[in-house]
Each structure stands twice: as C-alpha cells, then as structure tokens.
Amino acid sequence: MWYAIVGHDVPDSLNQRLSSRPAHVARLQLLQTQGRLLLAGPFPAVDAEDPGTAGYTGSLIVAEFASLSAAQDWANADPYLSGGVYERVSVQPFKKAFPA
C-alpha cells in the first residue's frame, strides 16, 4: 500500500537540510530503484521553484510499504529527523486515484 510521509521542518532548517541531504536522498533513491517511490519533494518556504535562503518548511514522500508500521519505522530512521531538520513527521495511508 502507498503511504504519505510528511516531514515538518524546524524553523531555519536550511543548513541542517544541506548537511543531511546526501543520506536522505540515498534512501529515496533506494526506494526508487525498488519501484516503491511514487513521488518525493520539499515544500519551499516561499512561492518560488528555488527558495534560496528562505529554505523549506517540510517534505512530502509517497512510497509503498508493507504496512503502516513499516512506513513509520522507515520515516523514523530518516536522516532529516536525526539531523534536526524535521521537528515532527506524520505517516498515513494514501490511495492513489489520479492519474489512473
């Protein structure tokens, strides 16, 4: 089943994001290689493709896991959480409806 993982950044998280990003992206690339990643990306803090120093307010990952607890375990091991980027992470089931 698909699960939506939403990470909510601490204020002024840009430096922590930059230092934790390689490990974070490596985990996403593994999901992609396994065919389990639907989409992933950050929420810019301003209305711009590249927010520059304004940074980001969080991230969305939609990926396939065997269960909600497996998705939660994966999210809890995210380098953005241990690296101080996220102040909290929510995980919930997601049903892809479109595009069909």
XYZ file of N, CA, C and O in Angstrom:
400
model
N 0.844 -1.174 0.000
C 0.000 0.000 0.000
C 0.892 1.241 0.000
O 2.018 1.206 0.484
N 0.345 2.319 -0.536
C 1.055 3.601 -0.517
C 0.853 4.297 0.829
O -0.219 4.179 1.445
N 1.888 5.045 1.237
C 1.823 5.838 2.471
C 2.387 7.224 2.194
O 3.394 7.365 1.483
N 1.718 8.234 2.760
C 2.191 9.611 2.660
C 2.966 9.931 3.933
O 2.452 9.773 5.046
N 4.188 10.362 3.732
C 5.061 10.742 4.841
C 5.303 12.240 4.709
O 5.822 12.699 3.688
N 4.899 12.985 5.717
C 5.064 14.432 5.701
C 5.980 14.832 6.849
O 5.662 14.580 8.017
N 7.110 15.414 6.479
C 8.043 15.934 7.471
C 7.850 17.428 7.611
O 7.739 18.134 6.607
N 7.780 17.896 8.837
C 7.595 19.325 9.137
C 8.905 19.855 9.706
O 9.358 19.395 10.762
N 9.495 20.819 9.000
C 10.804 21.338 9.389
C 10.766 22.200 10.646
O 9.764 22.865 10.927
N 11.884 22.208 11.345
C 12.113 23.189 12.402
C 12.333 24.545 11.713
O 12.657 24.588 10.522
N 12.187 25.646 12.403
C 12.497 26.934 11.791
C 13.969 26.999 11.364
O 14.842 26.419 12.025
N 14.222 27.684 10.265
C 15.591 27.895 9.773
C 16.356 26.581 9.615
O 17.480 26.429 10.102
N 15.760 25.641 8.897
C 16.327 24.296 8.771
C 17.314 24.141 7.613
O 17.866 23.056 7.427
N 17.548 25.199 6.839
C 18.301 25.054 5.591
C 19.690 24.442 5.794
O 20.078 23.526 5.072
N 20.444 24.900 6.770
C 21.786 24.351 6.981
C 21.748 22.872 7.362
O 22.564 22.081 6.885
N 20.798 22.503 8.218
C 20.662 21.098 8.589
C 20.262 20.262 7.369
O 20.745 19.151 7.184
N 19.374 20.815 6.523
C 18.960 20.117 5.300
C 20.159 19.841 4.409
O 20.322 18.740 3.888
N 20.961 20.863 4.202
C 22.110 20.714 3.307
C 23.076 19.651 3.808
O 23.589 18.855 3.018
N 23.304 19.600 5.100
C 24.262 18.613 5.622
C 23.684 17.196 5.655
O 24.413 16.221 5.487
N 22.373 17.062 5.828
C 21.743 15.740 5.906
C 21.239 15.236 4.552
O 20.876 14.065 4.424
N 21.227 16.097 3.547
C 20.603 15.766 2.269
C 21.194 14.539 1.570
O 20.421 13.699 1.065
N 22.508 14.365 1.481
C 23.015 13.185 0.763
C 22.475 11.864 1.315
O 22.063 10.988 0.541
N 22.431 11.714 2.616
C 21.928 10.474 3.212
C 20.419 10.339 2.998
O 19.907 9.245 2.737
N 19.706 11.453 3.092
C 18.256 11.462 2.865
C 17.948 11.030 1.428
O 17.107 10.163 1.196
N 18.644 11.612 0.463
C 18.419 11.313 -0.949
C 18.807 9.868 -1.276
O 18.128 9.197 -2.061
N 19.850 9.355 -0.650
C 20.267 7.966 -0.893
C 19.146 6.993 -0.525
O 18.912 6.007 -1.238
N 18.449 7.258 0.563
C 17.341 6.389 0.961
C 16.190 6.463 -0.041
O 15.546 5.459 -0.347
N 15.928 7.677 -0.560
C 14.884 7.829 -1.565
C 15.268 7.132 -2.864
O 14.430 6.504 -3.516
N 16.532 7.223 -3.234
C 16.993 6.549 -4.449
C 16.841 5.035 -4.330
O 16.508 4.362 -5.304
N 17.064 4.501 -3.144
C 16.874 3.070 -2.933
C 15.407 2.686 -3.133
O 15.101 1.693 -3.812
N 14.492 3.475 -2.568
C 13.065 3.221 -2.785
C 12.731 3.285 -4.275
O 11.968 2.459 -4.787
N 13.299 4.268 -4.967
C 13.043 4.416 -6.400
C 13.559 3.198 -7.165
O 12.863 2.655 -8.027
N 14.751 2.749 -6.854
C 15.328 1.578 -7.507
C 14.454 0.342 -7.280
O 14.311 -0.496 -8.169
N 13.852 0.261 -6.116
C 12.982 -0.870 -5.784
C 11.580 -0.734 -6.385
O 10.747 -1.611 -6.219
N 11.304 0.412 -7.054
C 9.990 0.653 -7.637
C 8.929 0.994 -6.622
O 7.739 0.822 -6.876
N 9.337 1.501 -5.461
C 8.404 1.772 -4.358
C 8.186 3.255 -4.095
O 7.460 3.607 -3.166
N 8.772 4.140 -4.895
C 8.636 5.582 -4.680
C 7.703 6.168 -5.727
O 7.959 6.077 -6.921
N 6.603 6.765 -5.276
C 5.664 7.420 -6.182
C 6.107 8.850 -6.451
O 6.151 9.290 -7.590
N 6.451 9.573 -5.382
C 6.937 10.945 -5.516
C 7.581 11.388 -4.218
O 7.332 10.822 -3.158
N 8.414 12.405 -4.330
C 9.055 12.981 -3.145
C 9.523 14.384 -3.488
O 9.938 14.651 -4.624
N 9.449 15.270 -2.523
C 9.947 16.619 -2.732
C 9.669 17.510 -1.544
O 8.859 17.182 -0.676
N 10.349 18.659 -1.510
C 10.199 19.592 -0.398
C 9.127 20.643 -0.654
O 8.708 20.855 -1.796
N 8.712 21.303 0.422
C 7.791 22.431 0.367
C 8.611 23.718 0.502
O 9.106 24.016 1.596
N 8.782 24.495 -0.585
C 9.521 25.760 -0.472
C 8.825 26.703 0.521
O 7.592 26.748 0.600
N 9.624 27.453 1.247
C 9.088 28.393 2.240
C 8.472 29.628 1.586
O 7.717 30.352 2.229
N 8.813 29.865 0.330
C 8.249 30.986 -0.431
C 7.742 30.449 -1.767
O 8.082 29.344 -2.176
N 6.956 31.266 -2.455
C 6.358 30.860 -3.720
C 7.375 30.983 -4.849
O 7.328 31.903 -5.660
N 8.322 30.036 -4.858
C 9.380 30.051 -5.863
C 9.910 28.635 -6.036
O 9.984 27.870 -5.073
N 10.280 28.296 -7.268
C 10.873 26.990 -7.547
C 12.150 26.791 -6.731
O 12.406 25.731 -6.189
N 12.973 27.837 -6.666
C 14.194 27.833 -5.852
C 14.036 28.890 -4.766
O 14.157 30.077 -5.040
N 13.770 28.473 -3.536
C 13.507 29.450 -2.482
C 14.761 30.137 -1.935
O 14.654 31.007 -1.071
N 15.934 29.719 -2.395
C 17.171 30.333 -1.917
C 17.308 30.210 -0.410
O 17.012 29.164 0.173
N 17.699 31.289 0.225
C 17.941 31.258 1.672
C 16.662 31.148 2.497
O 16.739 30.887 3.693
N 15.493 31.328 1.869
C 14.231 31.145 2.599
C 14.058 29.686 3.003
O 13.414 29.372 3.997
N 14.649 28.781 2.213
C 14.630 27.363 2.561
C 13.284 26.700 2.358
O 12.512 27.070 1.479
N 13.023 25.720 3.198
C 11.855 24.856 3.053
C 11.139 24.708 4.385
O 11.727 24.921 5.441
N 9.866 24.332 4.307
C 9.076 24.149 5.524
C 8.792 22.684 5.826
O 8.248 22.370 6.879
N 9.143 21.808 4.897
C 8.892 20.387 5.097
C 9.045 19.628 3.806
O 9.518 20.168 2.804
N 8.613 18.368 3.829
C 8.735 17.490 2.663
C 7.572 16.520 2.621
O 6.980 16.187 3.648
N 7.298 16.048 1.398
C 6.299 15.003 1.181
C 6.964 13.842 0.461
O 7.671 14.042 -0.530
N 6.741 12.649 0.971
C 7.201 11.412 0.328
C 5.985 10.503 0.252
O 5.286 10.307 1.252
N 5.719 9.967 -0.929
C 4.679 8.947 -1.073
C 5.385 7.697 -1.585
O 5.969 7.700 -2.669
N 5.347 6.656 -0.771
C 6.075 5.434 -1.085
C 5.277 4.219 -0.637
O 4.370 4.320 0.198
N 5.651 3.080 -1.195
C 4.963 1.829 -0.901
C 5.694 1.068 0.207
O 6.911 0.904 0.161
N 4.900 0.611 1.184
C 5.423 -0.185 2.286
C 4.448 -1.318 2.562
O 3.277 -1.258 2.181
N 4.899 -2.334 3.257
C 4.069 -3.493 3.567
C 2.985 -3.169 4.594
O 1.948 -3.837 4.626
N 3.231 -2.155 5.430
C 2.269 -1.817 6.480
C 2.531 -0.396 6.971
O 3.587 0.187 6.699
N 1.566 0.117 7.715
C 1.725 1.430 8.322
C 2.917 1.442 9.278
O 3.699 2.390 9.289
N 3.085 0.386 10.036
C 4.212 0.356 10.977
C 5.545 0.319 10.239
O 6.517 0.940 10.684
N 5.608 -0.360 9.092
C 6.846 -0.368 8.300
C 7.136 1.022 7.743
O 8.293 1.468 7.740
N 6.103 1.711 7.306
C 6.276 3.080 6.810
C 6.731 4.006 7.939
O 7.616 4.846 7.753
N 6.134 3.840 9.120
C 6.517 4.668 10.267
C 7.957 4.391 10.678
O 8.717 5.319 10.972
N 8.354 3.137 10.689
C 9.737 2.785 11.026
C 10.708 3.420 10.034
O 11.753 3.936 10.427
N 10.376 3.356 8.746
C 11.228 3.961 7.717
C 11.333 5.467 7.943
O 12.416 6.036 7.896
N 10.202 6.112 8.202
C 10.186 7.561 8.427
C 10.986 7.934 9.677
O 11.698 8.945 9.684
N 10.889 7.133 10.713
C 11.611 7.421 11.957
C 13.116 7.322 11.793
O 13.865 7.886 12.598
N 13.575 6.609 10.763
C 15.012 6.454 10.508
C 15.544 7.474 9.504
O 16.710 7.397 9.110
N 14.714 8.435 9.103
C 15.129 9.413 8.098
C 16.243 10.307 8.645
O 16.131 10.824 9.760
N 17.314 10.510 7.873
C 18.398 11.399 8.293
C 17.936 12.837 8.551
O 18.572 13.548 9.322
N 16.844 13.250 7.922
C 16.322 14.591 8.206
C 15.747 14.667 9.621
O 15.786 15.722 10.249
N 15.260 13.570 10.147
C 14.752 13.555 11.522
C 15.919 13.534 12.507
O 15.995 14.367 13.407
N 16.849 12.618 12.305
C 18.001 12.537 13.216
C 18.942 13.725 13.060
O 19.653 14.071 14.000
N 18.928 14.372 11.892
C 19.800 15.520 11.646
C 19.220 16.846 12.076
O 19.823 17.907 11.833
N 18.035 16.833 12.689
C 17.459 18.061 13.214
C 16.733 18.913 12.193
O 16.413 20.069 12.462
N 16.423 18.358 11.018
C 15.665 19.103 10.005
C 14.181 19.091 10.356
O 13.532 20.135 10.372
N 13.653 17.904 10.632
C 12.233 17.760 10.941
C 11.998 17.898 12.437
O 12.704 17.293 13.242
N 10.959 18.656 12.787
C 10.532 18.685 14.183
C 9.528 17.578 14.456
O 9.415 17.094 15.570
N 8.811 17.164 13.384
C 7.881 16.046 13.523
C 7.594 15.469 12.141
O 7.757 16.139 11.124
N 7.152 14.217 12.141
C 6.833 13.508 10.909
C 5.496 12.800 11.103
O 5.264 12.179 12.143
N 4.625 12.913 10.112
C 3.366 12.172 10.150
C 3.362 11.162 9.005
O 3.924 11.405 7.938
N 2.729 10.027 9.253
C 2.633 8.958 8.264
C 1.188 8.492 8.238
O 0.599 8.227 9.288
N 0.637 8.392 7.028
C -0.728 7.890 6.915
C -0.911 7.166 5.592
O -0.193 7.433 4.625
N -1.863 6.238 5.536
C -2.137 5.543 4.291
C -2.562 6.536 3.209
O -3.172 7.570 3.498
N -2.229 6.204 1.958
C -2.525 7.077 0.820
C -3.086 6.217 -0.304
O -2.511 5.178 -0.641
N -4.190 6.648 -0.878
C -4.776 5.935 -2.012
C -4.608 6.784 -3.265
O -5.167 7.855 -3.370
N -3.817 6.294 -4.200
C -3.596 6.993 -5.460
C -4.824 6.834 -6.332
O -5.220 5.716 -6.659
N -5.445 7.947 -6.696
C -6.632 7.904 -7.534
C -6.352 8.406 -8.955
O -6.845 7.841 -9.924
N -5.569 9.464 -9.079
C -5.227 10.033 -10.389
C -3.752 10.386 -10.436
O -3.196 10.769 -9.419
N -3.122 10.303 -11.575
C -3.692 9.742 -12.799
C -3.919 8.239 -12.651
O -3.189 7.562 -11.930
N -4.925 7.788 -13.347
C -5.313 6.367 -13.260
C -4.284 5.484 -13.932
O -3.517 5.872 -14.733
